[in-house]
Short mmCIF file of C-alpha atoms in Angstrom, two decimals:
data_model
loop_
_atom_site.label_atom_id
_atom_site.label_comp_id
_atom_site.label_asym_id
_atom_site.label_seq_id
_atom_site.Cartn_x
_atom_site.Cartn_y
_atom_site.Cartn_z
CA ARG A 1289 48.05 15.62 24.59
CA ALA A 1290 50.14 13.66 26.69
CA ASP A 1291 51.35 13.70 30.34
CA ILE A 1292 53.65 11.37 32.49
CA LYS A 1293 52.75 10.48 36.03
CA MET A 1294 56.25 9.58 37.42
CA GLN A 1295 54.79 8.38 40.70
CA TYR A 1296 52.75 5.64 39.03
CA LYS A 1297 55.04 5.23 35.99
CA GLN A 1298 52.01 6.08 33.77
CA LEU A 1299 51.67 7.83 30.48
CA TYR A 1300 48.33 9.64 29.90
CA VAL A 1301 47.30 10.44 26.37
CA TRP A 1302 43.97 12.12 25.60
CA ASN A 1303 42.07 12.97 22.48
CA LEU A 1304 43.45 10.04 20.72
CA LYS A 1305 44.07 9.91 17.10
CA LEU A 1306 44.45 7.08 14.78
CA SER A 1307 48.21 8.12 14.29
CA ASP A 1308 48.76 7.59 18.02
CA ALA A 1309 48.62 3.82 17.49
CA GLY A 1310 51.99 1.92 17.71
CA ILE A 1311 54.31 0.45 20.32
CA TYR A 1312 55.23 2.41 23.47
CA THR A 1313 58.37 1.65 25.40
CA CYS A 1314 58.96 2.38 29.04
CA GLU A 1315 62.63 2.32 29.99
CA TYR A 1316 63.76 2.28 33.48
CA GLY A 1317 67.42 1.60 33.94
CA THR A 1318 68.23 -1.44 32.13
CA HIS A 1319 64.54 -2.57 32.04
CA LYS A 1320 62.28 -2.14 29.04
CA VAL A 1321 58.67 -2.63 28.89
CA HIS A 1322 56.74 -2.59 25.47
CA THR A 1323 52.96 -1.75 25.21
CA SER A 1324 51.12 -1.99 21.77
CA LEU A 1325 48.31 0.51 21.51
CA HIS A 1326 45.49 -0.31 19.09
CA ILE A 1327 43.20 2.35 18.18
CA PHE A 1328 39.55 2.24 16.74
CA LYS A 1329 37.64 5.14 15.36
CA LEU A 1330 33.90 4.78 15.06
CA THR A 1331 31.94 7.36 13.04
CA ILE A 1332 28.12 7.30 12.14
CA SER A 1333 26.64 9.21 9.40
CA LEU A 1334 24.68 12.50 9.87
CA ASP A 1335 26.32 12.75 13.31
CA GLY A 1336 23.78 10.40 14.79
CA HIS A 1337 20.86 12.65 14.06
CA PHE A 1338 18.20 10.87 11.88
CA LEU A 1339 14.62 11.07 10.70
CA GLN A 1340 12.60 7.96 10.71
CA ASN A 1341 13.03 5.50 8.02
CA GLU A 1342 16.53 6.67 7.25
CA VAL A 1343 19.36 4.14 7.05
CA PRO A 1344 22.43 5.02 8.96
CA GLU A 1345 25.87 4.28 7.76
CA LEU A 1346 28.47 3.04 10.31
CA ILE A 1347 32.25 3.18 9.72
CA LEU A 1348 34.92 1.50 11.84
CA ILE A 1349 38.62 2.21 11.27
CA GLN A 1350 41.49 0.56 13.17
CA ASN A 1351 45.18 1.28 13.31
CA SER A 1352 48.04 -0.49 15.01
CA SER A 1353 51.86 -0.97 14.54
CA SER A 1354 51.49 -4.87 13.99
CA PRO A 1355 49.55 -6.46 11.19
CA LEU A 1356 45.92 -5.50 11.35
CA PRO A 1357 43.63 -8.22 12.55
CA THR A 1358 40.52 -9.41 11.02
CA LEU A 1359 37.66 -8.12 13.10
CA SER A 1360 34.06 -9.45 13.72
CA ILE A 1361 31.45 -6.77 14.43
CA THR A 1362 28.30 -7.23 16.49
CA LEU A 1363 25.69 -4.41 16.95
CA PHE A 1364 23.15 -3.99 19.62
CA ASP A 1365 20.36 -1.35 19.55
CA SER A 1366 19.10 0.72 22.27
CA ASN A 1367 16.78 -2.08 23.63
CA ASN A 1368 19.94 -4.47 23.64
CA ASN A 1369 18.69 -6.36 20.73
CA ARG A 1370 21.15 -7.77 18.27
CA VAL A 1371 21.07 -5.97 14.89
CA THR A 1372 22.31 -7.84 11.84
CA PRO A 1373 23.98 -5.21 9.59
CA GLN A 1374 24.41 -5.43 5.84
CA LEU A 1375 28.08 -5.52 5.24
CA GLN A 1376 28.74 -3.05 2.46
CA ASN A 1377 32.66 -2.80 2.43
CA LYS A 1378 35.32 -4.57 4.27
CA SER A 1379 39.16 -4.21 4.42
CA ARG A 1380 41.66 -4.77 7.13
CA GLN A 1381 41.65 -1.32 8.06
CA LYS A 1382 38.05 0.02 7.32
CA TYR A 1383 34.66 -1.57 7.85
CA THR A 1384 31.57 0.05 6.43
CA VAL A 1385 28.21 -1.28 7.25
CA ASN A 1386 24.52 -0.07 6.75
CA LEU A 1387 21.98 -0.57 9.39
CA LYS A 1388 18.21 -1.12 9.19
CA LYS A 1389 15.63 1.53 8.66
CA LEU A 1390 15.20 3.59 11.80
CA GLU A 1391 12.20 3.95 13.94
CA THR A 1392 11.53 6.34 16.82
CA VAL A 1393 11.89 3.48 19.29
CA ASP A 1394 15.44 3.01 18.09
CA SER A 1395 16.64 6.28 19.76
CA GLY A 1396 19.19 5.65 22.45
CA THR A 1397 22.66 4.33 23.17
CA TRP A 1398 23.92 1.65 20.66
CA VAL A 1399 26.90 -0.69 21.22
CA CYS A 1400 29.39 -1.80 18.58
CA GLN A 1401 31.13 -4.91 19.91
CA VAL A 1402 34.53 -5.50 18.28
CA HIS A 1403 36.21 -8.91 18.52
CA SER A 1404 39.48 -10.54 17.48
CA ASP A 1405 41.16 -13.77 18.37
CA SER A 1406 44.65 -12.81 17.38
CA PRO A 1407 45.57 -10.52 18.97
CA LEU A 1408 42.77 -10.94 21.53
CA ILE A 1409 40.42 -7.98 21.21
CA ASN A 1410 37.13 -7.58 23.03
CA GLN A 1411 36.11 -3.90 22.76
CA ASN A 1412 32.61 -2.36 23.25
CA ILE A 1413 32.17 1.00 21.68
CA SER A 1414 29.01 2.88 22.41
CA PHE A 1415 27.37 5.69 20.34
CA ALA A 1416 24.26 7.69 20.52
CA VAL A 1417 21.46 7.51 17.97
CA LYS A 1418 18.66 10.04 17.90
CA VAL A 1419 15.67 9.34 15.59
CA LEU A 1420 13.25 12.25 15.25
CA GLY A 1421 9.84 11.23 13.95
CA PHE A 1422 6.31 10.45 14.71
CA GLN A 1423 5.03 7.98 17.26
CA ASN A 1424 1.85 7.45 15.32
CA PRO A 1425 1.16 4.23 13.29
CA ASP A 1426 2.49 4.26 9.63
CA LEU A 1427 -1.14 4.76 8.38
CA GLU A 1428 -3.71 5.48 11.01
CA ARG A 1429 -7.38 5.65 10.32
CA LYS A 1430 -9.80 7.78 12.29
CA TYR A 1431 -13.54 7.57 12.20
CA ALA A 1432 -16.10 10.22 12.79
CA THR A 1433 -19.88 10.80 12.15
CA VAL A 1434 -21.41 13.84 10.40
CA ASP A 1435 -21.62 16.94 12.65
CA SER A 1436 -19.51 15.35 15.39
CA THR A 1437 -16.25 16.82 16.72
CA VAL A 1438 -12.87 15.13 15.97
CA ILE A 1439 -9.27 15.90 16.90
CA LEU A 1440 -6.44 14.72 14.77
CA SER A 1441 -3.11 14.29 16.61
CA TRP A 1442 0.47 13.68 15.58
CA HIS A 1443 2.91 12.91 18.44
CA LEU A 1444 6.57 13.85 17.78
CA ASN A 1445 9.28 12.38 20.05
CA SER A 1446 11.39 15.53 19.98
CA GLN A 1447 10.91 16.11 23.85
CA LYS A 1448 11.53 12.47 24.67
CA ILE A 1449 14.98 12.41 22.89
CA LYS A 1450 15.64 16.04 23.93
CA TRP A 1451 15.98 17.25 20.40
CA GLN A 1452 16.59 21.01 20.69
CA GLU A 1453 17.80 21.79 17.19
CA GLY A 1454 15.62 23.51 14.75
CA PHE A 1455 13.17 21.69 12.37
CA THR A 1456 10.11 22.80 10.48
CA GLY A 1457 7.03 21.17 9.23
CA GLN A 1458 3.70 21.44 7.84
CA LEU A 1459 0.26 19.84 7.90
CA ASN A 1460 -1.45 19.11 4.51
CA TRP A 1461 -4.95 17.85 3.82
CA LYS A 1462 -6.41 16.35 0.54
CA GLN A 1463 -9.40 14.25 -0.14
CA GLN A 1464 -7.88 11.72 -2.42
CA GLU A 1465 -4.39 10.53 -3.17
CA SER A 1466 -4.37 12.33 -6.49
CA ALA A 1467 -6.21 15.55 -5.40
CA LYS A 1468 -4.78 18.89 -4.81
CA SER A 1469 -3.22 19.38 -1.41
CA HIS A 1470 -4.21 22.18 0.96
CA GLU A 1471 -1.78 23.38 3.65
CA LEU A 1472 -3.62 23.78 6.79
CA LEU A 1473 -0.77 24.90 9.18
CA ASP A 1474 2.98 24.99 9.52
CA PHE A 1475 5.08 24.66 12.55
CA ASN A 1476 8.67 25.12 13.88
CA VAL A 1477 10.63 24.57 16.92
CA THR A 1478 11.77 27.51 18.98
CA ALA A 1479 15.16 27.90 20.76
CA GLN A 1480 13.71 26.42 23.89
CA GLY A 1481 12.48 23.29 22.01
CA GLN A 1482 8.78 24.32 22.12
CA LEU A 1483 6.57 23.99 19.02
CA HIS A 1484 5.06 26.99 17.38
CA GLU A 1485 2.16 26.60 14.98
CA THR A 1486 0.65 29.01 12.39
CA LYS A 1487 -2.66 28.50 10.66
CA LYS A 1488 -2.24 28.84 6.87
CA SER A 1489 -5.68 28.03 5.24
CA ASN A 1490 -9.24 29.04 5.64
CA ASN A 1491 -10.58 26.57 3.16
CA LEU A 1492 -11.57 24.25 5.99
CA LEU A 1493 -13.13 25.26 9.25
CA PHE A 1494 -10.69 24.00 11.79
CA GLU A 1495 -9.10 24.94 15.12
CA ILE A 1496 -5.60 24.56 16.69
CA PRO A 1497 -6.21 23.32 20.32
CA GLU A 1498 -4.48 25.32 22.91
CA ARG A 1499 -3.98 22.75 25.69
CA LYS A 1500 -2.07 19.65 24.43
CA PRO A 1501 0.98 17.63 25.37
CA GLU A 1502 4.34 18.79 24.39
CA SER A 1503 5.58 17.94 20.89
CA THR A 1504 1.97 17.29 19.67
CA ILE A 1505 0.50 18.62 16.50
CA GLU A 1506 -3.32 18.71 16.52
CA VAL A 1507 -6.09 20.05 14.41
CA LYS A 1508 -9.75 20.13 15.73
CA LEU A 1509 -12.81 19.81 13.41
CA PRO A 1510 -15.60 21.18 15.57
CA LYS A 1511 -18.29 20.09 13.15
CA VAL A 1512 -17.29 17.33 10.70
CA HIS A 1513 -18.68 17.61 7.25
CA PHE A 1514 -18.89 14.65 4.78
CA ASN A 1515 -16.49 16.29 2.49
CA HIS A 1516 -13.73 16.80 5.31
CA SER A 1517 -12.70 13.14 4.89
CA GLY A 1518 -9.45 12.28 3.23
CA GLN A 1519 -5.83 12.21 3.99
CA TYR A 1520 -4.21 14.46 6.63
CA GLN A 1521 -0.46 14.33 6.27
CA CYS A 1522 1.85 15.87 8.74
CA GLN A 1523 5.42 16.40 7.41
CA LEU A 1524 8.49 17.63 9.14
CA ALA A 1525 11.79 18.68 7.52
CA TYR A 1526 15.29 18.81 9.03
CA GLN A 1527 18.43 19.84 7.01
CA GLY A 1528 16.65 19.18 3.57
CA ARG A 1529 15.34 15.70 4.74
CA HIS A 1530 11.70 14.81 5.34
CA ALA A 1531 9.63 12.49 7.33
CA GLN A 1532 5.82 12.26 7.22
CA SER A 1533 2.87 10.51 8.86
CA LYS A 1534 -0.77 10.19 7.55
CA ILE A 1535 -4.07 10.02 9.17
CA GLU A 1536 -7.04 8.76 7.06
CA LEU A 1537 -10.32 10.49 8.24
CA VAL A 1538 -13.41 8.30 7.30
CA VAL A 1539 -16.78 10.10 7.78
CA MET A 1540 -20.02 8.30 8.06
CA LYS A 1541 -23.47 9.78 7.26
CA VAL A 1542 -27.01 8.39 7.27
CA SER A 1543 -30.20 9.55 5.25
CA ALA A 1544 -33.88 8.53 5.00
CA ASN A 1545 -36.16 8.27 1.97
CA PRO A 1546 -38.81 9.52 2.39
CA ALA A 1547 -37.78 11.72 5.33
CA GLY A 1548 -40.05 12.22 8.25
CA PRO A 1549 -42.22 9.93 10.38
CA LEU A 1550 -43.06 6.35 9.13
CA SER A 1551 -46.75 5.64 8.79
CA ARG A 1552 -48.18 2.24 9.54
CA GLY A 1553 -47.95 0.00 6.60
CA ALA A 1554 -45.61 2.27 4.82
CA ASN A 1555 -41.85 1.60 3.95
CA MET A 1556 -38.77 3.68 4.22
CA THR A 1557 -35.28 3.44 2.85
CA LEU A 1558 -32.42 3.98 5.20
CA THR A 1559 -28.90 4.67 3.52
CA CYS A 1560 -25.62 4.49 5.51
CA GLN A 1561 -22.55 5.82 3.53
CA VAL A 1562 -18.86 6.27 4.57
CA SER A 1563 -16.34 8.32 2.58
CA GLY A 1564 -13.94 5.43 2.46
CA PRO A 1565 -11.75 3.75 1.49
CA LEU A 1566 -12.16 0.94 4.09
CA ALA A 1567 -9.79 -1.63 5.16
CA PRO A 1568 -10.07 -5.00 3.45
CA ASN A 1569 -11.69 -6.68 6.49
CA ALA A 1570 -14.27 -3.85 7.18
CA TYR A 1571 -17.97 -3.69 6.41
CA LEU A 1572 -21.10 -1.99 7.21
CA SER A 1573 -24.05 -3.26 9.12
CA TRP A 1574 -27.62 -2.08 9.71
CA GLU A 1575 -29.54 -3.32 12.74
CA ARG A 1576 -32.59 -2.27 14.61
CA VAL A 1577 -31.92 -1.65 18.39
CA ASN A 1578 -33.83 -4.31 20.55
CA GLY A 1579 -34.92 -5.92 17.18
CA THR A 1580 -34.47 -9.34 15.83
CA LYS A 1581 -31.92 -10.94 13.59
CA MET A 1582 -34.32 -10.32 10.62
CA ASP A 1583 -33.60 -6.62 11.21
CA ILE A 1584 -29.86 -6.97 10.57
CA LYS A 1585 -28.24 -6.49 7.16
CA ASN A 1586 -24.67 -6.53 6.38
CA SER A 1587 -22.68 -5.13 3.34
CA LYS A 1588 -19.92 -6.83 1.57
CA GLN A 1589 -16.44 -6.16 2.66
CA ARG A 1590 -15.08 -2.86 1.64
CA GLU A 1591 -18.49 -1.54 0.38
CA VAL A 1592 -18.86 2.07 1.32
CA LYS A 1593 -22.76 2.19 0.97
CA LEU A 1594 -25.54 0.17 2.45
CA GLU A 1595 -29.38 0.55 2.02
CA VAL A 1596 -32.07 -1.09 4.14
CA ASN A 1597 -35.79 -1.03 3.51
CA ILE A 1598 -37.61 -0.84 6.80
CA SER A 1599 -41.48 -0.93 7.79
CA ALA A 1600 -40.97 -0.64 11.57
CA ALA A 1601 -40.14 2.58 13.38
CA GLY A 1602 -37.71 2.78 16.21
CA LEU A 1603 -33.95 3.37 16.88
CA TRP A 1604 -31.79 2.04 13.86
CA SER A 1605 -27.99 1.88 14.04
CA CYS A 1606 -25.38 1.55 11.29
CA HIS A 1607 -22.11 0.22 12.29
CA LEU A 1608 -18.66 0.15 10.70
CA ILE A 1609 -17.04 -3.12 11.73
CA GLU A 1610 -13.47 -4.08 11.30
CA ASP A 1611 -12.05 -7.32 12.67
CA SER A 1612 -15.13 -7.84 14.71
CA ASP A 1613 -14.61 -4.44 16.32
CA ARG A 1614 -17.15 -1.61 15.94
CA LYS A 1615 -15.10 1.31 14.85
CA ILE A 1616 -18.00 3.76 14.66
CA SER A 1617 -21.78 3.90 14.90
CA PHE A 1618 -24.55 6.18 13.61
CA HIS A 1619 -27.87 6.04 15.50
CA TYR A 1620 -30.92 7.09 13.46
CA HIS A 1621 -34.34 7.27 15.25
CA VAL A 1622 -37.24 6.59 12.93
CA GLU A 1623 -40.39 8.25 14.45
CA GLU A 1624 -43.79 6.50 14.00
CA ALA A 1625 -46.47 8.80 12.62
CA PRO A 1626 -49.44 9.45 15.00
CA VAL A 1627 -52.67 7.35 14.35
CA TRP A 1628 -54.63 10.41 13.18
CA ILE A 1629 -52.09 11.10 10.58
CA SER A 1630 -52.57 7.53 9.32
CA TYR A 1631 -56.37 8.14 9.39
CA VAL A 1632 -55.99 11.28 7.48
CA ILE A 1633 -53.80 9.65 4.95
CA ILE A 1634 -56.27 6.85 4.42
CA GLY A 1635 -59.12 9.25 4.37
CA ALA A 1636 -57.37 11.40 1.79
CA SER A 1637 -56.60 8.31 -0.26
CA ILE A 1638 -60.16 7.21 -0.15
CA GLY A 1639 -61.43 10.72 -0.81
CA GLY A 1640 -59.08 11.12 -3.60
CA SER A 1641 -60.13 7.84 -5.09
CA LEU A 1642 -63.88 8.83 -4.87
CA LEU A 1643 -63.21 12.31 -6.35
CA ALA A 1644 -61.33 10.65 -9.24
CA PHE A 1645 -64.14 8.24 -9.75
CA ALA A 1646 -66.80 11.05 -9.63
CA LEU A 1647 -64.76 13.20 -12.02
CA GLY A 1648 -64.42 10.17 -14.32
CA CYS A 1649 -68.15 9.60 -14.31
CA LEU A 1650 -68.82 13.15 -15.04
CA CYS A 1651 -66.48 13.08 -17.97
CA ILE A 1652 -68.16 9.96 -19.38
CA ILE A 1653 -71.64 11.54 -18.89
CA SER A 1654 -70.56 14.83 -20.49
CA GLY A 1655 -69.04 12.85 -23.36
CA ILE A 1656 -72.19 10.92 -24.01
CA SER A 1657 -74.42 13.99 -23.90
CA TRP A 1658 -72.08 15.79 -26.17
CA GLN A 1659 -72.00 12.90 -28.58
CA ARG A 1660 -76.01 12.70 -28.69
CA ARG A 1661 -76.15 16.52 -29.38
CA ARG A 1662 -73.76 16.09 -32.15
CA GLN A 1663 -75.80 13.23 -33.73
CA ARG A 1664 -79.11 15.25 -33.35
CA ALA A 1665 -77.63 18.29 -35.10
CA LYS A 1666 -76.34 15.95 -37.79
CA ARG A 1667 -79.89 14.52 -38.46
CA MET A 1668 -81.53 17.89 -38.46
CA ALA A 1669 -78.99 19.13 -41.08
CA GLN A 1670 -79.79 16.24 -43.11
CA ALA A 1671 -83.51 16.82 -42.95
CA ARG A 1672 -83.28 20.39 -43.95
CA GLN A 1673 -81.17 19.41 -47.00
CA HIS A 1674 -83.73 16.80 -47.93
CA LEU A 1675 -86.63 19.28 -47.81
CA LEU A 1676 -84.66 21.74 -49.89
CA GLU A 1677 -84.00 19.20 -52.58
CA ASN A 1678 -87.77 18.34 -52.73
CA LYS A 1679 -88.79 21.96 -53.31
CA THR A 1680 -86.29 22.39 -56.08
CA CYS A 1681 -87.75 19.56 -57.90
CA GLN A 1682 -91.46 20.92 -57.68
CA CYS A 1683 -90.32 24.34 -59.10
CA GLN A 1684 -88.82 22.46 -62.09
CA GLN A 1685 -92.14 20.88 -63.01
#
């Protein structure tokens, strides 16, 4: 591991080890020159390959022939931002520090800056950090209306950091945190670094889009149902470790009672409902398009159901509003019943009332007639009884 360049009076040593530290002497005739070689060894846990939210451990070891100096260590991440490590163990020879939880944006070349005043040391040691994970927000919410089409996407950074090593993963869905989880698909990376996906479940009608960016996991719901809402969790695994990302799908539906056209003078109840849960600063709002402020009704924050009683036909819209931003809207057209239908309804009501009155009168007349017949029959029976009693008395005389 060493070679002497006589022309330049130089000694080349490669693949340095900690044991190579010490004092090197060059003798030329009666002249002697001493050079002290100080060696640092920097190692990072997991060989620099991490999943997001993992905490790396950094170990710096030094060796020299002279008494070991006290070092100060400064770290800079891939964006040249200074990182304050948590010092875990420190001795003259070995320094062990823990870094922060890593995110996908931390991938790149880091620098460990080593400094000492006596002897004077200013050494920059670079090392590579690769963080495999999702570029999605920690908890993403996606909104959809019933019968619409929605695509849920998870973006991995494996292509961006040129991660060619094998990892596997799966996509699960459940309606609530405590509900049973259903595996929708699993995936793995091929030898060429391409993602390969396999559909696992037929419990939910979904598709795997063919055209999509590299390192993207997608599921397509061609026709969303209200019970398709819930948590969709994409999980990847690498060497027994896991990272995951969730998308909360919130679905909105609207119903009317009674259903059908709205007659003049009649009322209708429109109900807007979302599967929830909503963000703390989110609420529902009903409004009539091109209507007045009187046609607007808002729910309380985080309420997942809002009803409005209307008497005017037209286009009504239910909005889900979060931080003054309309996340989703459902438009419901209330048709006005034709005039002749109103007349038919009024006529039917009047006719029904007259028929009920006539039936009532007929019942009263029938009742009176029946009562009179009953009284007449009763008087005749009493008269016959009276005559019979008189005849009996005459026979006795």
